[in-house]
Amino acid sequence: MGTTTHVSASKSPFRYGNPSIDCAGAEVHTLCRQLASIMSITGDVDGFNVDCLSERARHCVIPEKAFVLDLSGVTSFASQGIALLDAIDQACSDAGVEWSLVAHEPIADALRVHAEDPRLPIAESIPEALQHFSEVAFERRRLLPLLTKSA
């Protein structure tokens, strides 16, 4: 049951420098923004492609940069997809970064029910997730001078 990764030119238009990756029925688009790395998945997440998707996600997690998993384009999410969330959570924990999940309501509800941790870091949209990361960074910068003052 080996999944292969290849650049897909037929399902979406070519993006210079940012091609989509086909993971056995799910298309992956990645983007690195100032506040976070974003991995968007479209199509189906199932047992055939969860390993490929997990591997792609591990490559997108960068130390000192938050991570957003965008599932808003996912049409079906099998129970095996929970392994993807576990892999991302572990990779982000290892890198010491926050992460957020963007999913439309039916998938978000299903994830809350089936995931071991019902407190998944779910955001309504990518801008909302980026806004959260921006506020966290602002708060850290605001507190930094207080921590560096000597008593």
PDB file of N, CA and C in Angstrom, residues 48-149:
ATOM      1  N   PHE A  48      -5.570   5.407   2.359  1.00  0.00           N
ATOM      2  CA  PHE A  48      -4.612   5.265   1.265  1.00  0.00           C
ATOM      3  C   PHE A  48      -3.613   6.413   1.210  1.00  0.00           C
ATOM      4  N   ASN A  49      -4.001   7.591   1.680  1.00  0.00           N
ATOM      5  CA  ASN A  49      -3.102   8.730   1.529  1.00  0.00           C
ATOM      6  C   ASN A  49      -2.667   9.380   2.839  1.00  0.00           C
ATOM      7  N   VAL A  50      -3.109   8.877   3.968  1.00  0.00           N
ATOM      8  CA  VAL A  50      -2.773   9.524   5.237  1.00  0.00           C
ATOM      9  C   VAL A  50      -1.269   9.512   5.508  1.00  0.00           C
ATOM     10  N   ASP A  51      -0.562   8.478   5.131  1.00  0.00           N
ATOM     11  CA  ASP A  51       0.890   8.441   5.344  1.00  0.00           C
ATOM     12  C   ASP A  51       1.591   9.491   4.485  1.00  0.00           C
ATOM     13  N   CYS A  52       1.191   9.610   3.243  1.00  0.00           N
ATOM     14  CA  CYS A  52       1.760  10.608   2.342  1.00  0.00           C
ATOM     15  C   CYS A  52       1.478  12.019   2.867  1.00  0.00           C
ATOM     16  N   LEU A  53       0.244  12.264   3.293  1.00  0.00           N
ATOM     17  CA  LEU A  53      -0.129  13.577   3.817  1.00  0.00           C
ATOM     18  C   LEU A  53       0.639  13.891   5.102  1.00  0.00           C
ATOM     19  N   SER A  54       0.802  12.900   5.959  1.00  0.00           N
ATOM     20  CA  SER A  54       1.547  13.099   7.207  1.00  0.00           C
ATOM     21  C   SER A  54       2.999  13.452   6.909  1.00  0.00           C
ATOM     22  N   GLU A  55       3.580  12.778   5.958  1.00  0.00           N
ATOM     23  CA  GLU A  55       4.970  13.063   5.584  1.00  0.00           C
ATOM     24  C   GLU A  55       5.107  14.477   5.024  1.00  0.00           C
ATOM     25  N   ARG A  56       4.189  14.886   4.176  1.00  0.00           N
ATOM     26  CA  ARG A  56       4.205  16.258   3.629  1.00  0.00           C
ATOM     27  C   ARG A  56       4.077  17.272   4.764  1.00  0.00           C
ATOM     28  N   ALA A  57       3.194  17.005   5.718  1.00  0.00           N
ATOM     29  CA  ALA A  57       2.988  17.932   6.835  1.00  0.00           C
ATOM     30  C   ALA A  57       4.259  18.053   7.679  1.00  0.00           C
ATOM     31  N   ARG A  58       4.919  16.929   7.944  1.00  0.00           N
ATOM     32  CA  ARG A  58       6.157  16.978   8.736  1.00  0.00           C
ATOM     33  C   ARG A  58       7.206  17.852   8.063  1.00  0.00           C
ATOM     34  N   HIS A  59       7.235  17.844   6.722  1.00  0.00           N
ATOM     35  CA  HIS A  59       8.185  18.687   5.988  1.00  0.00           C
ATOM     36  C   HIS A  59       7.814  20.164   6.060  1.00  0.00           C
ATOM     37  N   CYS A  60       6.554  20.465   6.285  1.00  0.00           N
ATOM     38  CA  CYS A  60       6.097  21.857   6.326  1.00  0.00           C
ATOM     39  C   CYS A  60       6.250  22.510   7.694  1.00  0.00           C
ATOM     40  N   VAL A  61       6.412  21.705   8.728  1.00  0.00           N
ATOM     41  CA  VAL A  61       6.559  22.264  10.075  1.00  0.00           C
ATOM     42  C   VAL A  61       7.984  22.784  10.215  1.00  0.00           C
ATOM     43  N   ILE A  62       8.078  24.094  10.487  1.00  0.00           N
ATOM     44  CA  ILE A  62       9.362  24.775  10.582  1.00  0.00           C
ATOM     45  C   ILE A  62       9.508  25.334  11.997  1.00  0.00           C
ATOM     46  N   PRO A  63      10.650  25.102  12.643  1.00  0.00           N
ATOM     47  CA  PRO A  63      10.832  25.678  13.979  1.00  0.00           C
ATOM     48  C   PRO A  63      10.644  27.200  13.960  1.00  0.00           C
ATOM     49  N   GLU A  64      10.029  27.723  14.997  1.00  0.00           N
ATOM     50  CA  GLU A  64       9.786  29.149  15.195  1.00  0.00           C
ATOM     51  C   GLU A  64       8.763  29.735  14.225  1.00  0.00           C
ATOM     52  N   LYS A  65       8.004  28.897  13.535  1.00  0.00           N
ATOM     53  CA  LYS A  65       6.956  29.378  12.637  1.00  0.00           C
ATOM     54  C   LYS A  65       5.722  28.518  12.856  1.00  0.00           C
ATOM     55  N   ALA A  66       4.609  29.166  13.190  1.00  0.00           N
ATOM     56  CA  ALA A  66       3.364  28.424  13.438  1.00  0.00           C
ATOM     57  C   ALA A  66       2.954  27.652  12.185  1.00  0.00           C
ATOM     58  N   PHE A  67       2.036  26.716  12.359  1.00  0.00           N
ATOM     59  CA  PHE A  67       1.596  25.854  11.260  1.00  0.00           C
ATOM     60  C   PHE A  67       0.075  25.859  11.186  1.00  0.00           C
ATOM     61  N   VAL A  68      -0.459  25.972   9.969  1.00  0.00           N
ATOM     62  CA  VAL A  68      -1.902  25.914   9.745  1.00  0.00           C
ATOM     63  C   VAL A  68      -2.193  24.755   8.799  1.00  0.00           C
ATOM     64  N   LEU A  69      -3.085  23.871   9.204  1.00  0.00           N
ATOM     65  CA  LEU A  69      -3.576  22.797   8.333  1.00  0.00           C
ATOM     66  C   LEU A  69      -4.964  23.212   7.865  1.00  0.00           C
ATOM     67  N   ASP A  70      -5.101  23.440   6.572  1.00  0.00           N
ATOM     68  CA  ASP A  70      -6.371  23.879   5.992  1.00  0.00           C
ATOM     69  C   ASP A  70      -7.065  22.679   5.351  1.00  0.00           C
ATOM     70  N   LEU A  71      -8.150  22.243   5.972  1.00  0.00           N
ATOM     71  CA  LEU A  71      -8.948  21.132   5.446  1.00  0.00           C
ATOM     72  C   LEU A  71     -10.261  21.625   4.841  1.00  0.00           C
ATOM     73  N   SER A  72     -10.376  22.915   4.585  1.00  0.00           N
ATOM     74  CA  SER A  72     -11.646  23.461   4.087  1.00  0.00           C
ATOM     75  C   SER A  72     -12.008  22.929   2.699  1.00  0.00           C
ATOM     76  N   GLY A  73     -11.046  22.402   1.959  1.00  0.00           N
ATOM     77  CA  GLY A  73     -11.324  21.837   0.644  1.00  0.00           C
ATOM     78  C   GLY A  73     -11.459  20.323   0.646  1.00  0.00           C
ATOM     79  N   VAL A  74     -11.475  19.716   1.825  1.00  0.00           N
ATOM     80  CA  VAL A  74     -11.580  18.261   1.932  1.00  0.00           C
ATOM     81  C   VAL A  74     -13.038  17.844   1.779  1.00  0.00           C
ATOM     82  N   THR A  75     -13.281  16.874   0.893  1.00  0.00           N
ATOM     83  CA  THR A  75     -14.646  16.409   0.647  1.00  0.00           C
ATOM     84  C   THR A  75     -15.042  15.255   1.552  1.00  0.00           C
ATOM     85  N   SER A  76     -14.075  14.435   1.967  1.00  0.00           N
ATOM     86  CA  SER A  76     -14.362  13.378   2.934  1.00  0.00           C
ATOM     87  C   SER A  76     -13.125  13.136   3.782  1.00  0.00           C
ATOM     88  N   PHE A  77     -13.366  12.813   5.045  1.00  0.00           N
ATOM     89  CA  PHE A  77     -12.280  12.620   6.007  1.00  0.00           C
ATOM     90  C   PHE A  77     -12.541  11.319   6.743  1.00  0.00           C
ATOM     91  N   ALA A  78     -11.803  10.268   6.388  1.00  0.00           N
ATOM     92  CA  ALA A  78     -11.973   8.955   7.016  1.00  0.00           C
ATOM     93  C   ALA A  78     -11.364   8.957   8.414  1.00  0.00           C
ATOM     94  N   SER A  79     -11.769   8.011   9.219  1.00  0.00           N
ATOM     95  CA  SER A  79     -11.270   7.942  10.594  1.00  0.00           C
ATOM     96  C   SER A  79      -9.749   7.772  10.647  1.00  0.00           C
ATOM     97  N   GLN A  80      -9.150   7.205   9.600  1.00  0.00           N
ATOM     98  CA  GLN A  80      -7.692   7.063   9.556  1.00  0.00           C
ATOM     99  C   GLN A  80      -6.999   8.421   9.484  1.00  0.00           C
ATOM    100  N   GLY A  81      -7.743   9.454   9.105  1.00  0.00           N
ATOM    101  CA  GLY A  81      -7.183  10.797   9.021  1.00  0.00           C
ATOM    102  C   GLY A  81      -6.765  11.360  10.363  1.00  0.00           C
ATOM    103  N   ILE A  82      -7.277  10.785  11.452  1.00  0.00           N
ATOM    104  CA  ILE A  82      -6.865  11.227  12.790  1.00  0.00           C
ATOM    105  C   ILE A  82      -5.355  11.046  12.956  1.00  0.00           C
ATOM    106  N   ALA A  83      -4.784  10.049  12.277  1.00  0.00           N
ATOM    107  CA  ALA A  83      -3.331   9.838  12.324  1.00  0.00           C
ATOM    108  C   ALA A  83      -2.596  11.049  11.751  1.00  0.00           C
ATOM    109  N   LEU A  84      -3.183  11.718  10.770  1.00  0.00           N
ATOM    110  CA  LEU A  84      -2.595  12.932  10.208  1.00  0.00           C
ATOM    111  C   LEU A  84      -2.528  14.023  11.280  1.00  0.00           C
ATOM    112  N   LEU A  85      -3.616  14.205  12.007  1.00  0.00           N
ATOM    113  CA  LEU A  85      -3.641  15.219  13.064  1.00  0.00           C
ATOM    114  C   LEU A  85      -2.641  14.891  14.162  1.00  0.00           C
ATOM    115  N   ASP A  86      -2.539  13.601  14.505  1.00  0.00           N
ATOM    116  CA  ASP A  86      -1.568  13.183  15.518  1.00  0.00           C
ATOM    117  C   ASP A  86      -0.133  13.465  15.056  1.00  0.00           C
ATOM    118  N   ALA A  87       0.149  13.197  13.780  1.00  0.00           N
ATOM    119  CA  ALA A  87       1.495  13.439  13.233  1.00  0.00           C
ATOM    120  C   ALA A  87       1.825  14.929  13.252  1.00  0.00           C
ATOM    121  N   ILE A  88       0.850  15.760  12.899  1.00  0.00           N
ATOM    122  CA  ILE A  88       1.072  17.212  12.914  1.00  0.00           C
ATOM    123  C   ILE A  88       1.264  17.697  14.343  1.00  0.00           C
ATOM    124  N   ASP A  89       0.430  17.226  15.249  1.00  0.00           N
ATOM    125  CA  ASP A  89       0.551  17.637  16.641  1.00  0.00           C
ATOM    126  C   ASP A  89       1.926  17.268  17.189  1.00  0.00           C
ATOM    127  N   GLN A  90       2.406  16.077  16.869  1.00  0.00           N
ATOM    128  CA  GLN A  90       3.713  15.631  17.338  1.00  0.00           C
ATOM    129  C   GLN A  90       4.832  16.454  16.708  1.00  0.00           C
ATOM    130  N   ALA A  91       4.756  16.696  15.400  1.00  0.00           N
ATOM    131  CA  ALA A  91       5.791  17.480  14.712  1.00  0.00           C
ATOM    132  C   ALA A  91       5.845  18.911  15.253  1.00  0.00           C
ATOM    133  N   CYS A  92       4.685  19.504  15.500  1.00  0.00           N
ATOM    134  CA  CYS A  92       4.648  20.870  16.044  1.00  0.00           C
ATOM    135  C   CYS A  92       5.156  20.899  17.480  1.00  0.00           C
ATOM    136  N   SER A  93       4.814  19.894  18.238  1.00  0.00           N
ATOM    137  CA  SER A  93       5.310  19.803  19.613  1.00  0.00           C
ATOM    138  C   SER A  93       6.832  19.664  19.615  1.00  0.00           C
ATOM    139  N   ASP A  94       7.363  18.807  18.752  1.00  0.00           N
ATOM    140  CA  ASP A  94       8.813  18.612  18.659  1.00  0.00           C
ATOM    141  C   ASP A  94       9.526  19.898  18.242  1.00  0.00           C
ATOM    142  N   ALA A  95       8.897  20.678  17.349  1.00  0.00           N
ATOM    143  CA  ALA A  95       9.499  21.925  16.860  1.00  0.00           C
ATOM    144  C   ALA A  95       9.225  23.097  17.802  1.00  0.00           C
ATOM    145  N   GLY A  96       8.327  22.901  18.773  1.00  0.00           N
ATOM    146  CA  GLY A  96       8.004  23.959  19.716  1.00  0.00           C
ATOM    147  C   GLY A  96       7.171  25.074  19.116  1.00  0.00           C
ATOM    148  N   VAL A  97       6.255  24.705  18.202  1.00  0.00           N
ATOM    149  CA  VAL A  97       5.413  25.716  17.553  1.00  0.00           C
ATOM    150  C   VAL A  97       3.937  25.404  17.759  1.00  0.00           C
ATOM    151  N   GLU A  98       3.122  26.450  17.675  1.00  0.00           N
ATOM    152  CA  GLU A  98       1.679  26.283  17.734  1.00  0.00           C
ATOM    153  C   GLU A  98       1.165  25.858  16.368  1.00  0.00           C
ATOM    154  N   TRP A  99      -0.021  25.273  16.354  1.00  0.00           N
ATOM    155  CA  TRP A  99      -0.652  24.957  15.082  1.00  0.00           C
ATOM    156  C   TRP A  99      -2.145  25.172  15.196  1.00  0.00           C
ATOM    157  N   SER A 100      -2.767  25.283  14.043  1.00  0.00           N
ATOM    158  CA  SER A 100      -4.204  25.493  13.988  1.00  0.00           C
ATOM    159  C   SER A 100      -4.784  24.698  12.835  1.00  0.00           C
ATOM    160  N   LEU A 101      -6.022  24.291  12.998  1.00  0.00           N
ATOM    161  CA  LEU A 101      -6.736  23.497  12.000  1.00  0.00           C
ATOM    162  C   LEU A 101      -7.904  24.317  11.473  1.00  0.00           C
ATOM    163  N   VAL A 102      -8.018  24.410  10.155  1.00  0.00           N
ATOM    164  CA  VAL A 102      -9.139  25.088   9.519  1.00  0.00           C
ATOM    165  C   VAL A 102      -9.947  24.020   8.786  1.00  0.00           C
ATOM    166  N   ALA A 103     -11.214  23.902   9.142  1.00  0.00           N
ATOM    167  CA  ALA A 103     -12.078  22.905   8.504  1.00  0.00           C
ATOM    168  C   ALA A 103     -13.503  23.433   8.487  1.00  0.00           C
ATOM    169  N   HIS A 104     -14.260  23.057   7.437  1.00  0.00           N
ATOM    170  CA  HIS A 104     -15.663  23.475   7.448  1.00  0.00           C
ATOM    171  C   HIS A 104     -16.399  22.656   8.495  1.00  0.00           C
ATOM    172  N   GLU A 105     -17.551  23.135   8.910  1.00  0.00           N
ATOM    173  CA  GLU A 105     -18.247  22.646  10.097  1.00  0.00           C
ATOM    174  C   GLU A 105     -18.472  21.134  10.167  1.00  0.00           C
ATOM    175  N   PRO A 106     -18.957  20.446   9.114  1.00  0.00           N
ATOM    176  CA  PRO A 106     -19.177  18.993   9.264  1.00  0.00           C
ATOM    177  C   PRO A 106     -17.894  18.230   9.607  1.00  0.00           C
ATOM    178  N   ILE A 107     -16.785  18.598   8.981  1.00  0.00           N
ATOM    179  CA  ILE A 107     -15.524  17.898   9.256  1.00  0.00           C
ATOM    180  C   ILE A 107     -15.003  18.302  10.630  1.00  0.00           C
ATOM    181  N   ALA A 108     -15.103  19.575  10.994  1.00  0.00           N
ATOM    182  CA  ALA A 108     -14.648  20.021  12.313  1.00  0.00           C
ATOM    183  C   ALA A 108     -15.412  19.306  13.421  1.00  0.00           C
ATOM    184  N   ASP A 109     -16.735  19.165  13.252  1.00  0.00           N
ATOM    185  CA  ASP A 109     -17.535  18.458  14.254  1.00  0.00           C
ATOM    186  C   ASP A 109     -17.117  16.994  14.364  1.00  0.00           C
ATOM    187  N   ALA A 110     -16.923  16.346  13.225  1.00  0.00           N
ATOM    188  CA  ALA A 110     -16.510  14.938  13.228  1.00  0.00           C
ATOM    189  C   ALA A 110     -15.146  14.778  13.892  1.00  0.00           C
ATOM    190  N   LEU A 111     -14.241  15.718  13.642  1.00  0.00           N
ATOM    191  CA  LEU A 111     -12.913  15.642  14.246  1.00  0.00           C
ATOM    192  C   LEU A 111     -12.979  15.806  15.758  1.00  0.00           C
ATOM    193  N   ARG A 112     -13.818  16.709  16.215  1.00  0.00           N
ATOM    194  CA  ARG A 112     -13.956  16.910  17.665  1.00  0.00           C
ATOM    195  C   ARG A 112     -14.488  15.648  18.337  1.00  0.00           C
ATOM    196  N   VAL A 113     -15.368  14.948  17.661  1.00  0.00           N
ATOM    197  CA  VAL A 113     -15.968  13.734  18.232  1.00  0.00           C
ATOM    198  C   VAL A 113     -14.975  12.581  18.230  1.00  0.00           C
ATOM    199  N   HIS A 114     -14.225  12.400  17.130  1.00  0.00           N
ATOM    200  CA  HIS A 114     -13.362  11.225  16.990  1.00  0.00           C
ATOM    201  C   HIS A 114     -11.940  11.411  17.493  1.00  0.00           C
ATOM    202  N   ALA A 115     -11.495  12.625  17.626  1.00  0.00           N
ATOM    203  CA  ALA A 115     -10.119  12.839  18.076  1.00  0.00           C
ATOM    204  C   ALA A 115     -10.019  12.538  19.566  1.00  0.00           C
ATOM    205  N   GLU A 116      -8.843  12.113  19.987  1.00  0.00           N
ATOM    206  CA  GLU A 116      -8.628  11.827  21.408  1.00  0.00           C
ATOM    207  C   GLU A 116      -8.737  13.104  22.231  1.00  0.00           C
ATOM    208  N   ASP A 117      -8.277  14.208  21.673  1.00  0.00           N
ATOM    209  CA  ASP A 117      -8.329  15.493  22.370  1.00  0.00           C
ATOM    210  C   ASP A 117      -9.402  16.357  21.730  1.00  0.00           C
ATOM    211  N   PRO A 118     -10.550  16.532  22.382  1.00  0.00           N
ATOM    212  CA  PRO A 118     -11.626  17.315  21.775  1.00  0.00           C
ATOM    213  C   PRO A 118     -11.327  18.813  21.697  1.00  0.00           C
ATOM    214  N   ARG A 119     -10.215  19.247  22.265  1.00  0.00           N
ATOM    215  CA  ARG A 119      -9.840  20.658  22.223  1.00  0.00           C
ATOM    216  C   ARG A 119      -8.885  20.928  21.075  1.00  0.00           C
ATOM    217  N   LEU A 120      -9.187  20.430  19.906  1.00  0.00           N
ATOM    218  CA  LEU A 120      -8.343  20.682  18.740  1.00  0.00           C
ATOM    219  C   LEU A 120      -8.244  22.184  18.502  1.00  0.00           C
ATOM    220  N   PRO A 121      -7.089  22.654  18.038  1.00  0.00           N
ATOM    221  CA  PRO A 121      -6.929  24.094  17.784  1.00  0.00           C
ATOM    222  C   PRO A 121      -7.614  24.495  16.478  1.00  0.00           C
ATOM    223  N   ILE A 122      -8.939  24.532  16.483  1.00  0.00           N
ATOM    224  CA  ILE A 122      -9.700  24.782  15.262  1.00  0.00           C
ATOM    225  C   ILE A 122      -9.979  26.271  15.103  1.00  0.00           C
ATOM    226  N   ALA A 123      -9.737  26.781  13.910  1.00  0.00           N
ATOM    227  CA  ALA A 123     -10.058  28.156  13.547  1.00  0.00           C
ATOM    228  C   ALA A 123     -11.087  28.119  12.429  1.00  0.00           C
ATOM    229  N   GLU A 124     -11.867  29.180  12.310  1.00  0.00           N
ATOM    230  CA  GLU A 124     -12.906  29.246  11.273  1.00  0.00           C
ATOM    231  C   GLU A 124     -12.324  29.440   9.876  1.00  0.00           C
ATOM    232  N   SER A 125     -11.161  30.109   9.801  1.00  0.00           N
ATOM    233  CA  SER A 125     -10.560  30.420   8.503  1.00  0.00           C
ATOM    234  C   SER A 125      -9.054  30.605   8.673  1.00  0.00           C
ATOM    235  N   ILE A 126      -8.348  30.647   7.552  1.00  0.00           N
ATOM    236  CA  ILE A 126      -6.906  30.902   7.599  1.00  0.00           C
ATOM    237  C   ILE A 126      -6.628  32.295   8.162  1.00  0.00           C
ATOM    238  N   PRO A 127      -7.363  33.345   7.726  1.00  0.00           N
ATOM    239  CA  PRO A 127      -7.110  34.663   8.336  1.00  0.00           C
ATOM    240  C   PRO A 127      -7.314  34.673   9.853  1.00  0.00           C
ATOM    241  N   GLU A 128      -8.310  33.944  10.343  1.00  0.00           N
ATOM    242  CA  GLU A 128      -8.526  33.878  11.790  1.00  0.00           C
ATOM    243  C   GLU A 128      -7.343  33.207  12.485  1.00  0.00           C
ATOM    244  N   ALA A 129      -6.829  32.127  11.908  1.00  0.00           N
ATOM    245  CA  ALA A 129      -5.671  31.444  12.491  1.00  0.00           C
ATOM    246  C   ALA A 129      -4.451  32.361  12.487  1.00  0.00           C
ATOM    247  N   LEU A 130      -4.225  33.065  11.384  1.00  0.00           N
ATOM    248  CA  LEU A 130      -3.083  33.976  11.306  1.00  0.00           C
ATOM    249  C   LEU A 130      -3.240  35.131  12.293  1.00  0.00           C
ATOM    250  N   GLN A 131      -4.464  35.614  12.475  1.00  0.00           N
ATOM    251  CA  GLN A 131      -4.714  36.679  13.445  1.00  0.00           C
ATOM    252  C   GLN A 131      -4.369  36.206  14.863  1.00  0.00           C
ATOM    253  N   HIS A 132      -4.744  34.980  15.176  1.00  0.00           N
ATOM    254  CA  HIS A 132      -4.407  34.419  16.496  1.00  0.00           C
ATOM    255  C   HIS A 132      -2.891  34.374  16.682  1.00  0.00           C
ATOM    256  N   PHE A 133      -2.167  33.887  15.677  1.00  0.00           N
ATOM    257  CA  PHE A 133      -0.709  33.806  15.785  1.00  0.00           C
ATOM    258  C   PHE A 133      -0.094  35.200  15.901  1.00  0.00           C
ATOM    259  N   SER A 134      -0.672  36.175  15.207  1.00  0.00           N
ATOM    260  CA  SER A 134      -0.200  37.558  15.288  1.00  0.00           C
ATOM    261  C   SER A 134      -0.390  38.113  16.694  1.00  0.00           C
ATOM    262  N   GLU A 135      -1.538  37.849  17.299  1.00  0.00           N
ATOM    263  CA  GLU A 135      -1.802  38.324  18.662  1.00  0.00           C
ATOM    264  C   GLU A 135      -0.860  37.672  19.666  1.00  0.00           C
ATOM    265  N   VAL A 136      -0.591  36.399  19.499  1.00  0.00           N
ATOM    266  CA  VAL A 136       0.335  35.702  20.392  1.00  0.00           C
ATOM    267  C   VAL A 136       1.736  36.303  20.264  1.00  0.00           C
ATOM    268  N   ALA A 137       2.188  36.548  19.037  1.00  0.00           N
ATOM    269  CA  ALA A 137       3.516  37.138  18.818  1.00  0.00           C
ATOM    270  C   ALA A 137       3.586  38.543  19.409  1.00  0.00           C
ATOM    271  N   PHE A 138       2.520  39.330  19.244  1.00  0.00           N
ATOM    272  CA  PHE A 138       2.478  40.675  19.804  1.00  0.00           C
ATOM    273  C   PHE A 138       2.581  40.629  21.324  1.00  0.00           C
ATOM    274  N   GLU A 139       1.853  39.721  21.936  1.00  0.00           N
ATOM    275  CA  GLU A 139       1.875  39.603  23.393  1.00  0.00           C
ATOM    276  C   GLU A 139       3.270  39.205  23.888  1.00  0.00           C
ATOM    277  N   ARG A 140       3.925  38.306  23.184  1.00  0.00           N
ATOM    278  CA  ARG A 140       5.287  37.909  23.570  1.00  0.00           C
ATOM    279  C   ARG A 140       6.243  39.096  23.475  1.00  0.00           C
ATOM    280  N   ARG A 141       6.126  39.871  22.381  1.00  0.00           N
ATOM    281  CA  ARG A 141       6.996  41.041  22.212  1.00  0.00           C
ATOM    282  C   ARG A 141       6.715  42.079  23.296  1.00  0.00           C
ATOM    283  N   ARG A 142       5.470  42.207  23.684  1.00  0.00           N
ATOM    284  CA  ARG A 142       5.097  43.179  24.705  1.00  0.00           C
ATOM    285  C   ARG A 142       5.674  42.784  26.062  1.00  0.00           C
ATOM    286  N   LEU A 143       5.705  41.497  26.356  1.00  0.00           N
ATOM    287  CA  LEU A 143       6.210  41.022  27.637  1.00  0.00           C
ATOM    288  C   LEU A 143       7.730  40.906  27.695  1.00  0.00           C
ATOM    289  N   LEU A 144       8.381  40.836  26.566  1.00  0.00           N
ATOM    290  CA  LEU A 144       9.828  40.626  26.536  1.00  0.00           C
ATOM    291  C   LEU A 144      10.597  41.703  27.295  1.00  0.00           C
ATOM    292  N   PRO A 145      10.300  43.000  27.134  1.00  0.00           N
ATOM    293  CA  PRO A 145      11.061  43.998  27.912  1.00  0.00           C
ATOM    294  C   PRO A 145      10.884  43.825  29.425  1.00  0.00           C
ATOM    295  N   LEU A 146       9.739  43.386  29.871  1.00  0.00           N
ATOM    296  CA  LEU A 146       9.508  43.166  31.292  1.00  0.00           C
ATOM    297  C   LEU A 146      10.354  42.021  31.833  1.00  0.00           C
ATOM    298  N   LEU A 147      10.574  41.022  30.992  1.00  0.00           N
ATOM    299  CA  LEU A 147      11.343  39.861  31.424  1.00  0.00           C
ATOM    300  C   LEU A 147      12.842  40.140  31.440  1.00  0.00           C
ATOM    301  N   THR A 148      13.293  41.091  30.636  1.00  0.00           N
ATOM    302  CA  THR A 148      14.731  41.351  30.543  1.00  0.00           C
ATOM    303  C   THR A 148      15.204  42.415  31.532  1.00  0.00           C
ATOM    304  N   LYS A 149      14.309  43.154  32.195  1.00  0.00           N
ATOM    305  CA  LYS A 149      14.705  44.148  33.184  1.00  0.00           C
ATOM    306  C   LYS A 149      15.255  43.450  34.414  1.00  0.00           C
TER     307      LYS A 149
END
